[in-house]
Coordinates of C-alpha atoms in Angstrom, one line a residue:
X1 CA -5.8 -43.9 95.7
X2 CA -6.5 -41.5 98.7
X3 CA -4.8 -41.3 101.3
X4 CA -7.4 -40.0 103.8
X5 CA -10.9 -41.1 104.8
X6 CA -13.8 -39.0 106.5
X7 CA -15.8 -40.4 108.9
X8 CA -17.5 -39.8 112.7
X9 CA -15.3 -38.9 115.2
X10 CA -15.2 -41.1 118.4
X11 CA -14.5 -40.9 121.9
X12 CA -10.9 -42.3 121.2
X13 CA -10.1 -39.9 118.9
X14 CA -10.7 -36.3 121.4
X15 CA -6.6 -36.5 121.9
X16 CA -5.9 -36.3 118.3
X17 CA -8.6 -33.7 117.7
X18 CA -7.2 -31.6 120.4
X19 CA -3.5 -32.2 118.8
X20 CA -4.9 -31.4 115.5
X21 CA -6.9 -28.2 116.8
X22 CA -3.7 -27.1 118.7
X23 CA -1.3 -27.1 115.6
X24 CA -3.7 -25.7 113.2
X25 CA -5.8 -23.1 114.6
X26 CA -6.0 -19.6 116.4
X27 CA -6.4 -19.9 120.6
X28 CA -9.7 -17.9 120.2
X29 CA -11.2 -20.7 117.4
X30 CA -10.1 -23.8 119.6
X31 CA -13.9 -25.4 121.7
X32 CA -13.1 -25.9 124.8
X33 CA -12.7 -29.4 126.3
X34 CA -16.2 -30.2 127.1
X35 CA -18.1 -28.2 123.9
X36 CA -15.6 -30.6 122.3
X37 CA -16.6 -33.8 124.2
X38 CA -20.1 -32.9 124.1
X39 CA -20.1 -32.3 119.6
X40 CA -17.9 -36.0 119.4
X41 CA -21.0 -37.6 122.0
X42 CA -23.4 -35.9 119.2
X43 CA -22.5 -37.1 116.5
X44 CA -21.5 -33.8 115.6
X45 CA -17.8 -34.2 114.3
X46 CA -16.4 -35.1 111.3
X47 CA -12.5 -36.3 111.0
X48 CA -10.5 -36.9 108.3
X49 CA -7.9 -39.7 109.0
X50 CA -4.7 -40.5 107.7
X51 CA -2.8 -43.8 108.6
X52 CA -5.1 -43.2 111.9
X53 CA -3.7 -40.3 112.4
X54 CA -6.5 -37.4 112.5
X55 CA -5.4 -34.7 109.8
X56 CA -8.3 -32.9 109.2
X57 CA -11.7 -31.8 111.3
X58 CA -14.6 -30.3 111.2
X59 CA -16.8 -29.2 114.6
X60 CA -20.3 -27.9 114.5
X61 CA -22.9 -27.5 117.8
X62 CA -26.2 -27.1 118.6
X63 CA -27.3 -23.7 120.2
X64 CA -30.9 -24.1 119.8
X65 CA -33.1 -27.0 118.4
X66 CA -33.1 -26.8 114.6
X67 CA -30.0 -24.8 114.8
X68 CA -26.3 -26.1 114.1
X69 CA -23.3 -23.4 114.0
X70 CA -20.2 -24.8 113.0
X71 CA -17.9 -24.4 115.6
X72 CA -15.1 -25.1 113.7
X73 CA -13.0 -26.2 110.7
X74 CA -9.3 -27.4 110.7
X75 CA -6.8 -29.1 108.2
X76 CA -3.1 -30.0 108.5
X77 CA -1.0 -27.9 106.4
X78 CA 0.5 -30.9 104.8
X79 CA -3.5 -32.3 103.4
X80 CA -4.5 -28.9 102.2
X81 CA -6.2 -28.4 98.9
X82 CA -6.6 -31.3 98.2
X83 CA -10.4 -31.5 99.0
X84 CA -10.3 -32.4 102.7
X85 CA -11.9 -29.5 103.8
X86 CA -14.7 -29.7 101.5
X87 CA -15.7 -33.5 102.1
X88 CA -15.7 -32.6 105.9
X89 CA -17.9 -30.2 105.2
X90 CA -20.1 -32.0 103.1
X91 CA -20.2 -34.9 105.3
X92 CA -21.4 -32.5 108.3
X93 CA -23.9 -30.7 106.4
X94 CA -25.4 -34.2 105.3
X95 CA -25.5 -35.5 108.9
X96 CA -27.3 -31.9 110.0
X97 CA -29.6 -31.9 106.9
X98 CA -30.6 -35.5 107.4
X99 CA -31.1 -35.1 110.7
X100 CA -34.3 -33.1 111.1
X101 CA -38.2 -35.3 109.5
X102 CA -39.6 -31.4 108.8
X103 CA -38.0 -28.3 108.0
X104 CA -34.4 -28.0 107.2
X105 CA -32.3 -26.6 110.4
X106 CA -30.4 -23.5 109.9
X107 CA -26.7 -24.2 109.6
X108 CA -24.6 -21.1 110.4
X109 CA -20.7 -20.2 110.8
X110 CA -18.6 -17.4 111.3
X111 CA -15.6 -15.7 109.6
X112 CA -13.8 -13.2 110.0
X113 CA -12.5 -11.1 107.2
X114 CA -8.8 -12.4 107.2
X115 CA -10.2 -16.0 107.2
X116 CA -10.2 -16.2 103.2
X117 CA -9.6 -19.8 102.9
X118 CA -12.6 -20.6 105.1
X119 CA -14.5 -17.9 103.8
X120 CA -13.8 -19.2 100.4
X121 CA -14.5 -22.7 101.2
X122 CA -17.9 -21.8 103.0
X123 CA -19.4 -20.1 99.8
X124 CA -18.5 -22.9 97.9
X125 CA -20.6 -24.9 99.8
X126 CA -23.7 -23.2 99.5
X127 CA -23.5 -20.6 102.2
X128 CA -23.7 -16.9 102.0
X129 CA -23.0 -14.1 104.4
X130 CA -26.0 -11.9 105.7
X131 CA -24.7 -9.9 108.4
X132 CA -21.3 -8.2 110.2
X133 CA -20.9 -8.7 114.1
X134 CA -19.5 -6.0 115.5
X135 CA -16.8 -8.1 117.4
X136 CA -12.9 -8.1 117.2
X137 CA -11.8 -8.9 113.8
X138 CA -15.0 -8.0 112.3
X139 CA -16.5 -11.6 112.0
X140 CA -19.6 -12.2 108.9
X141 CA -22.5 -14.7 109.8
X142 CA -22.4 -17.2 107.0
X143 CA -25.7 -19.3 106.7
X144 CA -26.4 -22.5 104.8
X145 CA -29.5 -21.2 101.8
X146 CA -31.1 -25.0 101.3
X147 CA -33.6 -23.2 99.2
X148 CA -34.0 -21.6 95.9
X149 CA -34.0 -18.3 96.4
X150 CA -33.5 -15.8 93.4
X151 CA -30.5 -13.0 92.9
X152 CA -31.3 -10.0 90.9
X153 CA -28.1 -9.8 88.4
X154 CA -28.2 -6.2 88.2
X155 CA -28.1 -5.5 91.4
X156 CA -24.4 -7.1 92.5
X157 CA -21.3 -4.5 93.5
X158 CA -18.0 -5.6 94.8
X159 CA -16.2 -4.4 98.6
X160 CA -12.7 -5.2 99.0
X161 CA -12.3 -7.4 102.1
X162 CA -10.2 -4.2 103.7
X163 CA -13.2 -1.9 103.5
X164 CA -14.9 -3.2 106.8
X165 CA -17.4 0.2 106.9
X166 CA -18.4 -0.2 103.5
X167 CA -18.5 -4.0 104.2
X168 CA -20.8 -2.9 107.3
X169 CA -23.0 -1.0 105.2
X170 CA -23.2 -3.3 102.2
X171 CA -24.7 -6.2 104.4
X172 CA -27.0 -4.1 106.4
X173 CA -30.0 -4.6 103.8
X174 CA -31.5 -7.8 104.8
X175 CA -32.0 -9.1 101.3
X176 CA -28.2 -8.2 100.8
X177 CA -25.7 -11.0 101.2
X178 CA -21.9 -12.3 100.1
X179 CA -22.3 -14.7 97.1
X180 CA -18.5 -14.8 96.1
X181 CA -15.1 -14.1 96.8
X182 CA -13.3 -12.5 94.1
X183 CA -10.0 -10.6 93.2
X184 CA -10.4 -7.0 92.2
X185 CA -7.2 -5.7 91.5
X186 CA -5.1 -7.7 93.1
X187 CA -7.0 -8.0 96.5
X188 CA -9.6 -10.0 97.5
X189 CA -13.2 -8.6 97.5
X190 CA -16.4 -9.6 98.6
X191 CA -19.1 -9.7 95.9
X192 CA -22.8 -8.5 97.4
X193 CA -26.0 -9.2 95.6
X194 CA -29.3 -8.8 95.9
X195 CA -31.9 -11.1 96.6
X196 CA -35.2 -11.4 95.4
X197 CA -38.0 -11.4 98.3
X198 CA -40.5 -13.4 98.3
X199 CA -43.7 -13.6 100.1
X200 CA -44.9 -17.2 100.9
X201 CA -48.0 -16.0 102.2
X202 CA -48.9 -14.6 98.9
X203 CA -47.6 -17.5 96.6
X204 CA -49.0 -20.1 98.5
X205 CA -52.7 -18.2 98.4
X206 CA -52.3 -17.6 94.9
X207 CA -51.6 -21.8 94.7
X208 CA -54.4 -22.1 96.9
X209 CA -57.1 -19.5 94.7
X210 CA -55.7 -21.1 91.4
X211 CA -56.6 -25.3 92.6
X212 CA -60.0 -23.8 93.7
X213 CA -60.7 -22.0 90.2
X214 CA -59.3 -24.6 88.3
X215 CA -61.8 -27.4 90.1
X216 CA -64.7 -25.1 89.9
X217 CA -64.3 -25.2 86.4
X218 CA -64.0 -28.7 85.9
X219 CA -67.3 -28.5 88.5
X220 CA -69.0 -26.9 86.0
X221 CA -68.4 -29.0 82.7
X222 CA -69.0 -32.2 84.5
X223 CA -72.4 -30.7 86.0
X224 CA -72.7 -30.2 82.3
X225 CA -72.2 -33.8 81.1
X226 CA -74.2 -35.0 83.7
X227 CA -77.3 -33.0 83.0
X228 CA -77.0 -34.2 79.4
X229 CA -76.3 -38.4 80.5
X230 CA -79.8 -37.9 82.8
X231 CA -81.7 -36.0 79.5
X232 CA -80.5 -39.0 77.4
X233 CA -82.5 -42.4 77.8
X234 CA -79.4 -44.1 75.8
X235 CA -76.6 -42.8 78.1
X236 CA -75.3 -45.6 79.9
X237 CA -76.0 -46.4 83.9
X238 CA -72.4 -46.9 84.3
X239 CA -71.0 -43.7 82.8
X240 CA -74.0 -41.7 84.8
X241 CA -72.5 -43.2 87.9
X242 CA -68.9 -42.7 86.7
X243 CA -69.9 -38.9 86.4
X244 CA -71.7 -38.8 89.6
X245 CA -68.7 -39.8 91.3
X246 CA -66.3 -37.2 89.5
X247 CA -68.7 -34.6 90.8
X248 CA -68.7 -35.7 94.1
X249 CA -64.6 -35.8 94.0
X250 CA -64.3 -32.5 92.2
X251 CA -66.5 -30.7 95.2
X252 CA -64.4 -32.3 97.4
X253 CA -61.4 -31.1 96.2
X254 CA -62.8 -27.9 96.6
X255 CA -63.4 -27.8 100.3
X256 CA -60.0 -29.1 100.5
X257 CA -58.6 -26.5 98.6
X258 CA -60.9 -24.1 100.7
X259 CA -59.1 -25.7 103.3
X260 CA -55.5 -25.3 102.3
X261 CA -57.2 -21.3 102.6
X262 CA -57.7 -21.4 105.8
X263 CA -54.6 -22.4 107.0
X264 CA -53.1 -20.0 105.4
X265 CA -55.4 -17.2 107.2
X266 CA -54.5 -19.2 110.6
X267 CA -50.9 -19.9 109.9
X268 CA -51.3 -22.6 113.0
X269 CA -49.1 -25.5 111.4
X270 CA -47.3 -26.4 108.3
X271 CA -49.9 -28.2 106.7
X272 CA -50.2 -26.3 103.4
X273 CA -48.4 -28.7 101.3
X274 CA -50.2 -31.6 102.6
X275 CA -53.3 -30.5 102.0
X276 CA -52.4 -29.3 98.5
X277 CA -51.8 -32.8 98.0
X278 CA -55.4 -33.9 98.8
X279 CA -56.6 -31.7 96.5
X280 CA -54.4 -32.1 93.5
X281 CA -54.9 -36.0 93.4
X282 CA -58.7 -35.7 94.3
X283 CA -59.0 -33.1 91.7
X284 CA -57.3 -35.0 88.7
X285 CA -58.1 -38.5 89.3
X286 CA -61.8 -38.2 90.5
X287 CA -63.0 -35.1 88.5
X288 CA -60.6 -34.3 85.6
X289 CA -59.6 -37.9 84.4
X290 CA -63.3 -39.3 84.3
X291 CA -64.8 -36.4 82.6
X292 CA -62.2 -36.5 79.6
X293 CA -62.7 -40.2 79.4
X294 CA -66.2 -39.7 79.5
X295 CA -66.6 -37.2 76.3
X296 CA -66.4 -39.7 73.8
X297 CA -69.1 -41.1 75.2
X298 CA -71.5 -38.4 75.4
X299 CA -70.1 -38.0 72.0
X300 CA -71.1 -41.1 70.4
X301 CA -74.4 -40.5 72.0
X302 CA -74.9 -36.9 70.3
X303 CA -74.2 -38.2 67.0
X304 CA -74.4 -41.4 66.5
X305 CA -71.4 -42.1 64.1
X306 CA -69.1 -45.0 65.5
X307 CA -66.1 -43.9 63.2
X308 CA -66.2 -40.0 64.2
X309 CA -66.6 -41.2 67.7
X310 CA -63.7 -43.5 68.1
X311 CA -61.0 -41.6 66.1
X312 CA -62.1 -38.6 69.2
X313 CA -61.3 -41.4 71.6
X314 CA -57.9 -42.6 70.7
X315 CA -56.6 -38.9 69.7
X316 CA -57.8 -38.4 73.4
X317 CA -55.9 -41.8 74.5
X318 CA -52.8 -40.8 73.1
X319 CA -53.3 -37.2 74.4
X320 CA -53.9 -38.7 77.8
X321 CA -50.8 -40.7 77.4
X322 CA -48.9 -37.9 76.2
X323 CA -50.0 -36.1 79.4
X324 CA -49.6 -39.0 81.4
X325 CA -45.5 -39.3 80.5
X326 CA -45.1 -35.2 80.5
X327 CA -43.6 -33.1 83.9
X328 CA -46.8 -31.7 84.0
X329 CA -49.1 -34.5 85.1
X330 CA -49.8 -35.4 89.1
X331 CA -47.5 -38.9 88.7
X332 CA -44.7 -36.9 87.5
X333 CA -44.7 -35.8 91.2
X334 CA -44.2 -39.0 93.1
X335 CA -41.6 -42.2 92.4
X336 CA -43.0 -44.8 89.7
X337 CA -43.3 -48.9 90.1
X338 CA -44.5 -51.1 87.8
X339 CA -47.9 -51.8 89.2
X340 CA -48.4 -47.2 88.6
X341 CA -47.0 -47.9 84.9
X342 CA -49.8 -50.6 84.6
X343 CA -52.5 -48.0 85.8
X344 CA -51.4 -45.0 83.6
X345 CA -51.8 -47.5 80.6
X346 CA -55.2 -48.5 81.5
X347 CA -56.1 -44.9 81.8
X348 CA -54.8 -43.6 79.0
X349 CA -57.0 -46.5 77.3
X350 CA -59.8 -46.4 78.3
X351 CA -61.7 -43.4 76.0
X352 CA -60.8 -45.8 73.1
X353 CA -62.2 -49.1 75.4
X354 CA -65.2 -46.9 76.4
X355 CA -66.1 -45.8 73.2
X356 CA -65.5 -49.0 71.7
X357 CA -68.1 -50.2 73.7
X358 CA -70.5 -47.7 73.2
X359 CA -70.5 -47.5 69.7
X360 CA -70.9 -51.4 69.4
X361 CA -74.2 -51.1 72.1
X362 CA -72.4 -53.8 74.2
X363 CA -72.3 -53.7 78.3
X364 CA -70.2 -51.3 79.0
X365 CA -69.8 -52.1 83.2
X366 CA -66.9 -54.2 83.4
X367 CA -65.2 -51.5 81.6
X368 CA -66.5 -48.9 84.5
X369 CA -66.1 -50.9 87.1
X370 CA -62.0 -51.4 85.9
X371 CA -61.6 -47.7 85.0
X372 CA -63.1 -46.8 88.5
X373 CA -61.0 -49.1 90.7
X374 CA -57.7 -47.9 88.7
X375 CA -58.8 -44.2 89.2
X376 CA -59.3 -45.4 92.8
X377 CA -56.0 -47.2 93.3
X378 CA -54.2 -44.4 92.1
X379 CA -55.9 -41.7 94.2
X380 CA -54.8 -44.0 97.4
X381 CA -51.3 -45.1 95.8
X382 CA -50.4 -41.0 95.9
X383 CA -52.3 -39.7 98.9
X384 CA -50.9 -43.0 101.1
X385 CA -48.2 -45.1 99.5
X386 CA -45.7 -42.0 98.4
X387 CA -45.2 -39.4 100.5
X388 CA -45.0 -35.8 99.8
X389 CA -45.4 -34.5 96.3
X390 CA -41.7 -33.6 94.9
X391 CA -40.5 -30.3 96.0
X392 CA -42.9 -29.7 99.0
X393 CA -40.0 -29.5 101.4
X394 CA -39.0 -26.2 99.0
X395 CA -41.9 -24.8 100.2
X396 CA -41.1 -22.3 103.0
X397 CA -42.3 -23.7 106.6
X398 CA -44.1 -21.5 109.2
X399 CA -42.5 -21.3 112.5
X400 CA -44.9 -20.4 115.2
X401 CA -43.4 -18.8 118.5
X402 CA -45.6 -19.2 121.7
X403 CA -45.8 -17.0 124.4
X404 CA -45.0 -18.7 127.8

């Protein structure tokens, strides 16, 4: 059983804090009384307690909004490695991660090169170092990286922690960073690596240019199945109207898409990923879902042959299933319920229902009617009911600094 616990510091516990700070730390590395007082007020301490006594700490602060530097981290001598450092730290960056509705904050800290216990304890975490202050004992700025970023694996080389020029130099790239602590021949040594830059500008117009191509595509083989259901005096009202409908969806999809452009040329907000949203749901459940469920009825129409027609429409059911269960469809994006799970059965049925009733010259309305209010319950169920589409908040924000 362990012998510590970790939770939020309180008032009551400044005393022990300051104690605990006292014994464990260097004069220059102790917060003063009231940066102190001011963390534990919000809610920006972590303590690890034994037999209520504190013997372990971590202190972080807020410089600027969407900012958090920790300030400090401490641990008795006696409860050292054995994982109280890291559960302090992964309580605080929890509580600063979960603090913030839009873009992760920036969590920083500083080291300096003699600190190899914290330095080693801060890139296991998930922090790297980007950049040397030129201050007394040569401190690196460590920075929490909550996004995927990429390291180019050929492009790593190794400065031992003595070499504080070379160290200098090393970091001065700005896609340069610490990734590791290592020994090389005995002594410690920072590993620096590469990273791959990105451009979000560019990736999220290339999203952007791909959703509009992609529906004007679609566009254009609807417009196609729609010409043909108003040449054909046995093409059903219903499926005319079904198809009407997907056209109107898949042109507005466009000029959302269009839209998701033009944010990007303004760069005013973060609302790229939102409206990506609007036009990924519009675009598969109001233009690509009805016009494949529509084909084997504009097949059975072409040739006439009942057999021919439904074997298309349940390969094309069990396709759409298939698709409907696969990581690439829209509802692999959001969380599932059972009423969803109901809906991705009726769609992925209804070519076979559709065709069945087609083929057999019997009304064929209900069937619309149904497959229209599930396409329609599942547009709202993902634009309304569940949030963002997974991984949005990967996608790198926009911060926009106004003039005063």
């Amino acid at each position: 059983m362990r012998e510590w616990t970790v939770r939020a510091a309180r008032p009551a516990d400044v005393a022990g804090l300051r104690s605990l700070l006292t014994d464990t730390c260097e004069p220059q590395d102790i917060p003063s009384p009231a940066l102190l007082a001011e963390a534990v007020d919000g809610d920006l301490v972590r303590v690890a307690v034994s037999d209520g006594v504190p013997v372990g700490c971590v202190v972080a602060e807020r410089p600027s909004p969407g900012h958090a530097r920790l300030a400090v981290v401490a641990v008795r001598a006696e409860a050292r490695r054995q994982g109280v450092a890291a559960q302090l730290l992964a309580e605080m960056l929890r509580r600063c991660l979960g603090a913030s509705d839009d873009e992760p904050p920036l969590i920083s800290a500083i080291a300096r090169t003699e600190q190899l216990a914290l330095t080693r304890l801060l890139l296991a975490s998930g922090f790297i170092g980007t950049r040397v202050l030129r201050l007394s004992g040569l401190p690196v700025h460590y920075q929490y990286k909550s996004r995927v970023e990429y390291i180019d694996a050929e492009a790593r080389h190794l400065v031992p922690v003595s070499a504080r020029e070379q160290l200098t130099e090393s970091l001065a790239p700005s896609d340069h960073a610490v990734t590791a602590l290592v020994t090389l021949g005995g002594e410690p040594a920072f590993e620096i690596a590469r990273f791959e830059k990105d451009d979000p500008a560019a990736l999220q117009s290339g999203e952007a240019a791909a959703g509009i191509a992609f529906s004007g595509s679609i566009l254009a083989a609807i417009t196609f199945l729609l010409g043909f259901a108003f040449s054909s005096t046995r093409f059903p009202d219903d499926v005319r109207l079904l198809l009407i409908g997907a056209t109107f969806a898949t042109v507005l999809s466009l000029i959302v898409y269009a839209s998701a452009s033009g944010e990007l040329a303004r760069i005013r907000s973060n609302s790229f990923g939102r409206i990506m949203k609007w036009g990924n749901v519009l675009s598969e459940y109001g233009g690509v879902l009805p016009f494949l469920i529509s084909l084997p009825v504009t097949y059975a129409q072409a040739s006439g042959d009942p057999w021919t027609t439904m074997m298309l429409a349940v390969v094309l059911s069990l396709a759409i299933g298939w698709y409907e269960r696969s990581e690439f469809s829209i509802a692999h994006r959001f969380r599932r319920s059972r009423t969803e799970l109901a809906l991705k059965v009726f769609t992925a049925a209804s070519p076979a229902i559709g065709a069945a009733l087609v083929a057999a010259d019997t009304t064929s309305w209900p069937w619309s009617i149904a497959l229209i209010a599930a396409l329609t319950a599942r547009t709202w169920l993902y634009l309304f009911r569940r949030g963002a589409e997974a991984d949005i908040a990967e996608r790198r924000q926009w911060r926009i600094r106004v003039r005063a």
